[in-house]
Tab-separated table of C-alpha atoms in Angstrom:
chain	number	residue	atom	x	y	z
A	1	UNK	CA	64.897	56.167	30.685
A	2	UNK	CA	63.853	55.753	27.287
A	3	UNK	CA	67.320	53.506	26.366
A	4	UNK	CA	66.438	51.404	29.420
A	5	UNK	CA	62.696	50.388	28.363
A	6	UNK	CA	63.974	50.156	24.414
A	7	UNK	CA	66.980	47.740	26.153
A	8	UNK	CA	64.033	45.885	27.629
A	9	UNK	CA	61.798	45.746	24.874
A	10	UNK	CA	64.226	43.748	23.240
A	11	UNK	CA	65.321	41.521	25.651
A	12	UNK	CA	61.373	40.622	26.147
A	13	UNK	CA	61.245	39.846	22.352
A	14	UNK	CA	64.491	37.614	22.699
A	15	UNK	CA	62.626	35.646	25.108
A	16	UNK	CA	59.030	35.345	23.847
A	17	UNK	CA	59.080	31.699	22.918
A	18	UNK	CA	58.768	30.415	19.206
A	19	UNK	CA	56.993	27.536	17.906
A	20	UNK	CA	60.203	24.634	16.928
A	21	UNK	CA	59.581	23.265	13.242
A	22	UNK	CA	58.685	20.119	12.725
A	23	UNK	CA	61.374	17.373	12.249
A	24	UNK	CA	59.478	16.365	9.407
A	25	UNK	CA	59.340	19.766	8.021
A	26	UNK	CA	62.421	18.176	5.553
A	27	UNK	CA	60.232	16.217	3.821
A	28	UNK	CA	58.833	18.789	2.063
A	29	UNK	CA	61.546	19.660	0.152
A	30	UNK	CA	62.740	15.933	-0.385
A	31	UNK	CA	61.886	13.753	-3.723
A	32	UNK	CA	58.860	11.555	-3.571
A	33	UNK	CA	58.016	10.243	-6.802
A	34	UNK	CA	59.661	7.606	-9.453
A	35	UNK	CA	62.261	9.867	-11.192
A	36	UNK	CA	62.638	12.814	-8.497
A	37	UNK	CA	66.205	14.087	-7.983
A	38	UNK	CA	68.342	14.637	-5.153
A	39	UNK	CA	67.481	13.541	-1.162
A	40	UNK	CA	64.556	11.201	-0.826
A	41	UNK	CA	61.803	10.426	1.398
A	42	UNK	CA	62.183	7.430	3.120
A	43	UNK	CA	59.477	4.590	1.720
A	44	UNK	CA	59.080	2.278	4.447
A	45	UNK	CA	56.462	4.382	6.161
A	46	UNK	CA	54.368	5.392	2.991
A	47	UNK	CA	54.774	1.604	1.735
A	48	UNK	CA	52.791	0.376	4.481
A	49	UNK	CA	50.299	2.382	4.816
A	50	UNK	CA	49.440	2.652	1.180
A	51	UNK	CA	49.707	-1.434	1.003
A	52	UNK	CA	47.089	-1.563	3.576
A	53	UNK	CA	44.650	1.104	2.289
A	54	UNK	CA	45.217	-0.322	-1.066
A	55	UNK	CA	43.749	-3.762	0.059
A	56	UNK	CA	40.896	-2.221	1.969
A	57	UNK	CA	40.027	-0.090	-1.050
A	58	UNK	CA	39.880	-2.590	-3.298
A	59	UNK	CA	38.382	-5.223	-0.929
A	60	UNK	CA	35.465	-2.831	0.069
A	61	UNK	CA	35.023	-0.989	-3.076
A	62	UNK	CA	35.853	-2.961	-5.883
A	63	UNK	CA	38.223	-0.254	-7.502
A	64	UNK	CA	38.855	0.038	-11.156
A	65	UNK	CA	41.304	2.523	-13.193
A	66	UNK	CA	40.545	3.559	-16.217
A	67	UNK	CA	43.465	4.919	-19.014
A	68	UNK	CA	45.998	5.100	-16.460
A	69	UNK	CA	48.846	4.378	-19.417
A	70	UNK	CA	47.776	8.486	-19.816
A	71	UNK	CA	49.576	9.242	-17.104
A	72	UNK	CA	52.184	6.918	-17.291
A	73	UNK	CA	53.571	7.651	-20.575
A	74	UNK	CA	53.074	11.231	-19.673
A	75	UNK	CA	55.132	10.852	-16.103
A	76	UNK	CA	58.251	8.819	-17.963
A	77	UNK	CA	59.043	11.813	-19.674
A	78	UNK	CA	58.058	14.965	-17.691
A	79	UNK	CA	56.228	16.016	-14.286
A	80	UNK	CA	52.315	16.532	-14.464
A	81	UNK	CA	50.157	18.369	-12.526
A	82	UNK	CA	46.707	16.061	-12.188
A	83	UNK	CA	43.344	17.643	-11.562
A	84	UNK	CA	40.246	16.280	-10.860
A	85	UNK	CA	37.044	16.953	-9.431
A	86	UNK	CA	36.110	16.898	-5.749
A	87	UNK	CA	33.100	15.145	-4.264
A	88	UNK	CA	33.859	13.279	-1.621
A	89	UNK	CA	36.938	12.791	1.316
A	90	UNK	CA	37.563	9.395	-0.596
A	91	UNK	CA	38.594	11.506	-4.468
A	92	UNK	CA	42.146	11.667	-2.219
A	93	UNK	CA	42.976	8.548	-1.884
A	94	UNK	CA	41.429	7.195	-4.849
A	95	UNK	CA	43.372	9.809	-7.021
A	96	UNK	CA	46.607	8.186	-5.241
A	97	UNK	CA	45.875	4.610	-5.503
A	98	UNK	CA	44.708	5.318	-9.369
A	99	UNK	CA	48.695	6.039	-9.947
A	100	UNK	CA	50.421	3.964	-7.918
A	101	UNK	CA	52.741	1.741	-8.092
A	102	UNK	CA	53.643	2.699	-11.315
A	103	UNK	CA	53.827	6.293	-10.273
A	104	UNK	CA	54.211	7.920	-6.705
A	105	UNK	CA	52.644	11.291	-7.103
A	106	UNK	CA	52.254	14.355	-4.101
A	107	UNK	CA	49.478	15.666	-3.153
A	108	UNK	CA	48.443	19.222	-2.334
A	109	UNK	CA	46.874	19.600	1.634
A	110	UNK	CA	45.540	22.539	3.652
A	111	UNK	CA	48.199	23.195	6.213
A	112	UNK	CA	44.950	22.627	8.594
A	113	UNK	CA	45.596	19.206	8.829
A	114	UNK	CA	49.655	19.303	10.108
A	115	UNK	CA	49.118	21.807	12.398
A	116	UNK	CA	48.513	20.686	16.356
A	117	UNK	CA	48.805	17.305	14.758
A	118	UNK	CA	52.139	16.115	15.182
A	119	UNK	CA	51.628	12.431	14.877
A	120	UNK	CA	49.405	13.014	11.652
A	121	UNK	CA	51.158	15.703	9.936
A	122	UNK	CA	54.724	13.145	10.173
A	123	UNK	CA	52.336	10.467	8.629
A	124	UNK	CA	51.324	13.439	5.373
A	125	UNK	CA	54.883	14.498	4.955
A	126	UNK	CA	56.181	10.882	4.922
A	127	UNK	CA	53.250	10.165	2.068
A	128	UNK	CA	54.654	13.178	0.279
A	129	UNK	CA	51.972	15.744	1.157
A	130	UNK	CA	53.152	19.591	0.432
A	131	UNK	CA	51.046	21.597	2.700
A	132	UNK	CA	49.444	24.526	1.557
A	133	UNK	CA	48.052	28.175	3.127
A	134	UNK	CA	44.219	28.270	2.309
A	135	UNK	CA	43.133	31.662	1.203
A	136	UNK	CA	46.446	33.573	0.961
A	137	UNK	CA	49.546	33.316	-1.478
A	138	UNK	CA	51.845	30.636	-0.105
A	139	UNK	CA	55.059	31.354	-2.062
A	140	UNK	CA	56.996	28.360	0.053
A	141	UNK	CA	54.254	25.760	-1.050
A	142	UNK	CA	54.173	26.984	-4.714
A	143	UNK	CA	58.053	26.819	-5.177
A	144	UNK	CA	57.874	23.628	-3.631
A	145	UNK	CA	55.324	21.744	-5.765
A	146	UNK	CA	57.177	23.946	-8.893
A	147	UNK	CA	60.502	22.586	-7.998
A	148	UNK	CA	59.012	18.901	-7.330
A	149	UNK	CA	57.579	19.004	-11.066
A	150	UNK	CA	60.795	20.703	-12.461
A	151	UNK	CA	61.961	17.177	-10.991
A	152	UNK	CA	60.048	15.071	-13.199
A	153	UNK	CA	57.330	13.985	-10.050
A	154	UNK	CA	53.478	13.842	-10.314
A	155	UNK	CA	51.521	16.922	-8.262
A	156	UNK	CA	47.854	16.004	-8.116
A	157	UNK	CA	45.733	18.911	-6.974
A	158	UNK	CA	41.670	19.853	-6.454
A	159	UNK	CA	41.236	23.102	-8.144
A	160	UNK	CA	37.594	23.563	-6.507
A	161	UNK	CA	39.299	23.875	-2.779
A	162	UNK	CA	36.559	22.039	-0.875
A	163	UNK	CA	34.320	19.148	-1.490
A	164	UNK	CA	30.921	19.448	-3.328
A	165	UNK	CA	27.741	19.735	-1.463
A	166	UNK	CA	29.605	19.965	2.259
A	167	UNK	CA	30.329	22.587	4.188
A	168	UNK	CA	29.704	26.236	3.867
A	169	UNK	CA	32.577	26.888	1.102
A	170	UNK	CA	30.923	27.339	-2.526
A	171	UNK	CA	33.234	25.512	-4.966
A	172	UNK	CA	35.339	27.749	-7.316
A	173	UNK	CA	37.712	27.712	-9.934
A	174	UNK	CA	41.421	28.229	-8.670
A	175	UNK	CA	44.096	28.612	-11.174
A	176	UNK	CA	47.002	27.440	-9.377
A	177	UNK	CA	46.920	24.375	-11.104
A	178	UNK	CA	47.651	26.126	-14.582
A	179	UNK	CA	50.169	28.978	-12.443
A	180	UNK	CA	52.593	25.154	-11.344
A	181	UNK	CA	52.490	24.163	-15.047
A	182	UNK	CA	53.117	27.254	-15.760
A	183	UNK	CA	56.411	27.839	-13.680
A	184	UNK	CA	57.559	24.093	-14.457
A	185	UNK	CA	56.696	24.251	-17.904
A	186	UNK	CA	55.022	20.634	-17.653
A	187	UNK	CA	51.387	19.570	-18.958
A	188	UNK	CA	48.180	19.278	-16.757
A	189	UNK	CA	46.598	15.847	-17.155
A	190	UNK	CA	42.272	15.954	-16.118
A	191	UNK	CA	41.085	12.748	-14.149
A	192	UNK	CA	38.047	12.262	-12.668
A	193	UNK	CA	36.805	9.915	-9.599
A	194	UNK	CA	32.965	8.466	-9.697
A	195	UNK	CA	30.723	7.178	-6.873
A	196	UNK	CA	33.232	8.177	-4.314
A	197	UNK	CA	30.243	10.203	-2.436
A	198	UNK	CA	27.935	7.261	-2.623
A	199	UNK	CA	29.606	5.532	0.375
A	200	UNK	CA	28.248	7.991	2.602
A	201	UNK	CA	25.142	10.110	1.023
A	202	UNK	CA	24.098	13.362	2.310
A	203	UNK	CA	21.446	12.596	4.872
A	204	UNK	CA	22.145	8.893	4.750
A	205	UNK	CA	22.536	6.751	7.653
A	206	UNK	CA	25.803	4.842	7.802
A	207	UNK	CA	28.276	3.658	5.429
A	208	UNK	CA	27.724	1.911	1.622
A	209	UNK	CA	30.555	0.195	-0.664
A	210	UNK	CA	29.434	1.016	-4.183
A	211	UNK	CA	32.317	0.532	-6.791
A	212	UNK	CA	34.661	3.700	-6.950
A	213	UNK	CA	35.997	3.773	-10.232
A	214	UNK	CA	38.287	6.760	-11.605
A	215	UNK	CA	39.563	7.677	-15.238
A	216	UNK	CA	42.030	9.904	-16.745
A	217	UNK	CA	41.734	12.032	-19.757
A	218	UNK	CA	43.805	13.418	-22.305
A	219	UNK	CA	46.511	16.387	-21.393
A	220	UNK	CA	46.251	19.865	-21.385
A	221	UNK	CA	48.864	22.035	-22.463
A	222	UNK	CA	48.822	25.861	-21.364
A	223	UNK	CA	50.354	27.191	-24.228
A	224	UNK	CA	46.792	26.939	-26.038
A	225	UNK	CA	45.143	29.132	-23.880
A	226	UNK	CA	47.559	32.367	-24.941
A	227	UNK	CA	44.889	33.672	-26.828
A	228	UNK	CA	43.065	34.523	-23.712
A	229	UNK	CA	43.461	37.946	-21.924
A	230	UNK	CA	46.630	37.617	-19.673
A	231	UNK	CA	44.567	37.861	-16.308
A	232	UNK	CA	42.365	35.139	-17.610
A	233	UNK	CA	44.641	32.825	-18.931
A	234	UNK	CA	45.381	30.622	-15.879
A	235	UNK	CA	41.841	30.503	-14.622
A	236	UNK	CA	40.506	29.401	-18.262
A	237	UNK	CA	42.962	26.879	-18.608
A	238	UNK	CA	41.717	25.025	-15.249
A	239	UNK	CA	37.992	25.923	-16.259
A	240	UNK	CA	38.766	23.657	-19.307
A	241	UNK	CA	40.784	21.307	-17.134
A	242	UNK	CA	38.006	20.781	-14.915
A	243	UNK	CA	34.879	20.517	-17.277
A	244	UNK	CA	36.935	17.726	-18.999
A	245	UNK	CA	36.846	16.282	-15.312
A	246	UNK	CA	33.313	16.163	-15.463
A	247	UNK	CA	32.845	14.976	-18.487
A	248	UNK	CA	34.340	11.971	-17.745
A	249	UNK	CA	32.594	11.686	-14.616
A	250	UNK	CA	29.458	12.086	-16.502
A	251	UNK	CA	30.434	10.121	-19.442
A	252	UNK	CA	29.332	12.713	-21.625
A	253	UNK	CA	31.234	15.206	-24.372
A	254	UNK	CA	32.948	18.214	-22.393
A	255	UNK	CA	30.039	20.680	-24.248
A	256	UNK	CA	27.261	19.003	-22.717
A	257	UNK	CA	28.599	19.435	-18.910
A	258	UNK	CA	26.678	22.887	-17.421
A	259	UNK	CA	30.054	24.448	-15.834
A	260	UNK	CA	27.551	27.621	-15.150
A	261	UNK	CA	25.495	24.601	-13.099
A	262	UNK	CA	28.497	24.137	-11.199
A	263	UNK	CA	30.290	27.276	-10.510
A	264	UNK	CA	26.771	30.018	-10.596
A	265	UNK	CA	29.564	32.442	-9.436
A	266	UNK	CA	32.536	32.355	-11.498
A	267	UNK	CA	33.526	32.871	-15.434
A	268	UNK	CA	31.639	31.224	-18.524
A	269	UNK	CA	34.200	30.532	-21.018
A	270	UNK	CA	31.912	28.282	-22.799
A	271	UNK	CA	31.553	30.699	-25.434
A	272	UNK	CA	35.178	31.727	-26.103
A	273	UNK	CA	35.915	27.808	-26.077
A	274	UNK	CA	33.051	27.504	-28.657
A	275	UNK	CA	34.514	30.546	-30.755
A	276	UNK	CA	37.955	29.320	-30.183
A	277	UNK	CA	38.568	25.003	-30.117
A	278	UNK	CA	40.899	24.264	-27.956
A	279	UNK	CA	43.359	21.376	-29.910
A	280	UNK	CA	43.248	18.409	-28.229
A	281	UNK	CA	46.000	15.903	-27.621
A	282	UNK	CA	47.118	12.260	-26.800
A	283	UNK	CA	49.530	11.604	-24.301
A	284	UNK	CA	51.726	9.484	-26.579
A	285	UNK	CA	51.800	13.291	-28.354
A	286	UNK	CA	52.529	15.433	-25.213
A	287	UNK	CA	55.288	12.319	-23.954
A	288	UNK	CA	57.430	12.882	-27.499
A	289	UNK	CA	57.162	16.652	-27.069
A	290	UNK	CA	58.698	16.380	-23.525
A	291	UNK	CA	61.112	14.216	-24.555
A	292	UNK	CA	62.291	16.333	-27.399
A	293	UNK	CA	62.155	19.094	-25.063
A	294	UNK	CA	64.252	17.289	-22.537
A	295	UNK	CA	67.008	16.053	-25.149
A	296	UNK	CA	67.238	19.214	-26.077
A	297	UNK	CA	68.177	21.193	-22.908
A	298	UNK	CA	70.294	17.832	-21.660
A	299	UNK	CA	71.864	18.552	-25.026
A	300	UNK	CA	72.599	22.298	-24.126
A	301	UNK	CA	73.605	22.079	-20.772
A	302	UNK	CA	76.462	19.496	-22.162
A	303	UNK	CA	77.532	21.815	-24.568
A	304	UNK	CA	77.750	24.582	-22.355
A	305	UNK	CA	79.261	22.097	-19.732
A	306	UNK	CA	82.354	21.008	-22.554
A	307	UNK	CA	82.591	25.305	-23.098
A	308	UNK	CA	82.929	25.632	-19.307
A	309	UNK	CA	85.788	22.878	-19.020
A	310	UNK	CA	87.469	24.142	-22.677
A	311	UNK	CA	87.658	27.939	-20.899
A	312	UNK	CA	89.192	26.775	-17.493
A	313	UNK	CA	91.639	24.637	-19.206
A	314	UNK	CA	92.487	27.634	-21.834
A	315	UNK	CA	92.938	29.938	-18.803
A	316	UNK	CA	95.297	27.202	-16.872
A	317	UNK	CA	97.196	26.955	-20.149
A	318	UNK	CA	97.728	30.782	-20.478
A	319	UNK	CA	98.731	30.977	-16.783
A	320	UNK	CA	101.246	28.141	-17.131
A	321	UNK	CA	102.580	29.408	-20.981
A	322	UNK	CA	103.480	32.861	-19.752
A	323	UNK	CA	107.199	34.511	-19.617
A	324	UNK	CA	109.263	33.433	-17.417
A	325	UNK	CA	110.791	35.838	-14.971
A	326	UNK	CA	114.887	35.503	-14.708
């Protein structure tokens, strides 16, 4: 009796339907950006829908980017993670159109918006969008976005998880940002994104086209922050990242933006910053130190590539060179 109900327990699991995974599910792991490797995304889709929001952008908002040769130079030479503050649902596609043409970066979404949304979530994943598990660890996500930098592509990400001054969500400090940079070993570049939340004011009636302007900053490298305590090294590198994203939305020096103002519930590091400067850098800087970097492991992978060939041909020769047998 008990075989026969363990016999159907499993035949009821066999049966109980699964959800199928997305055709466009591929995407994720395909190239996107300028210099990506292997397998593509096809453009045709993202072209045309990025031509057209382009032109209403900059027909209804005057748009105007700011230092974008930051991330250029930066991008010929290595991936970068971007990060930038988060005000309004506008910051999205203003962070996109502020790289493109010259660069095609990803973007970082809540798996919220692919999910019972067919139709949409193809559109996303055809614009390059790596979908990502609010609230939990999403190893799949993270590898992807590492493996997409590891590439040489652009990941542009919003460290605070939700927008300012909507919703029930209090805006924190995530350090994933710092964690991809981390596993790729490329530099986080700060931008910021102004007036974006003018167009539709909290407890304003209808829509306004004030000028959205963005800007990008100089790069941050990780490897300053290792004088932190391990467990606060990612989440102080982002802190820094991000109060150099207000800053520039401010227009003021990085010390004079309150980051205890705008996170009341997370870490001041404004005091180990002020006991311990972090060096600053120029891109042109960061862009010769990835390119020496990236010489310098093309230049070791041919040398092990010539020792690889030199030991197969050695071992052909010995088989070949051997006594003959009468």
């Amino acid at each position: 009796m008990a075989a026969d109900e363990q016999r159907a327990a499993r035949a009821a699991g066999s049966a109980a339907p699964t959800s199928p995974t997305p055709r466009y599910e591929r995407f994720f792991d395909r190239a996107f950006g300028v210099r990506g490797k292997g397998p593509r995304i096809p453009r045709g889709v993202a072209m045309t829908v990025i031509c057209v929001v382009a032109t209403l952008m900059k027909l209804l908002f005057r748009c105007k980017v700011s230092k974008r040769e930051n991330l250029v130079g930066l991008a010929r030479e290595s991936g970068v993670v971007v990060v930038s503050n988060h005000s309004a649902l506008l910051d999205v596609v203003m962070m996109f159109m502020s790289a493109w043409p010259r660069v095609w970066p990803r973007l970082i979404g809540r798996s919220t918006l692919f999910e019972g949304r067919p139709v949409f979530g193809w559109l996303l994943a055809r614009l390059g969008v790596i979908p990502i598990k609010r609230g939990e660890a999403d190893l799949k996500a993270i590898k992807r976005a590492a493996r997409s930098l590891r590439n040489g592509e652009v990941i542009m990400i919003l460290p605070e998880g939700t927008r300012r001054s909507r919703g029930s969500q209090v805006p924190e400090v995530h350090g994933g940002a710092a964690m991809l940079a981390r596993m790729a070993k490329v530099p986080i570049l700060p931008m910021t994104v102004r007036d974006a939340e003018n167009v539709r004011p909290e407890g304003a009636r209808g829509l306004r086209f004030p000028r959205i302007t963005s800007e990008f900053g100089d790069p941050v490298l990780l490897e300053d922050f290792d004088f932190l305590p391990r467990d606060q090294r990612l989440e102080g590198c982002v802190w820094y990242a991000l109060r150099e994203s207000y800053a520039l939305n401010r227009r003021v020096a990085p010390e004079d933006v309150d980051m205890v103002e705008l996170f009341p519930g997370g870490y001041d590091f404004t005091p180990v910053f002020r006991e311990h400067p972090i060096p600053r850098h120029t891109s042109e800087e960061v862009a010769r130190r990835c390119a020496t970097a990236r010489q310098a492991a093309e230049a070791a992978d041919a040398v092990e590539a010539v020792k690889s060939v030199e030991a197969a041909e050695g071992a052909v020769a010995a088989g070949t060179s051997g006594p003959e047998q009468g």
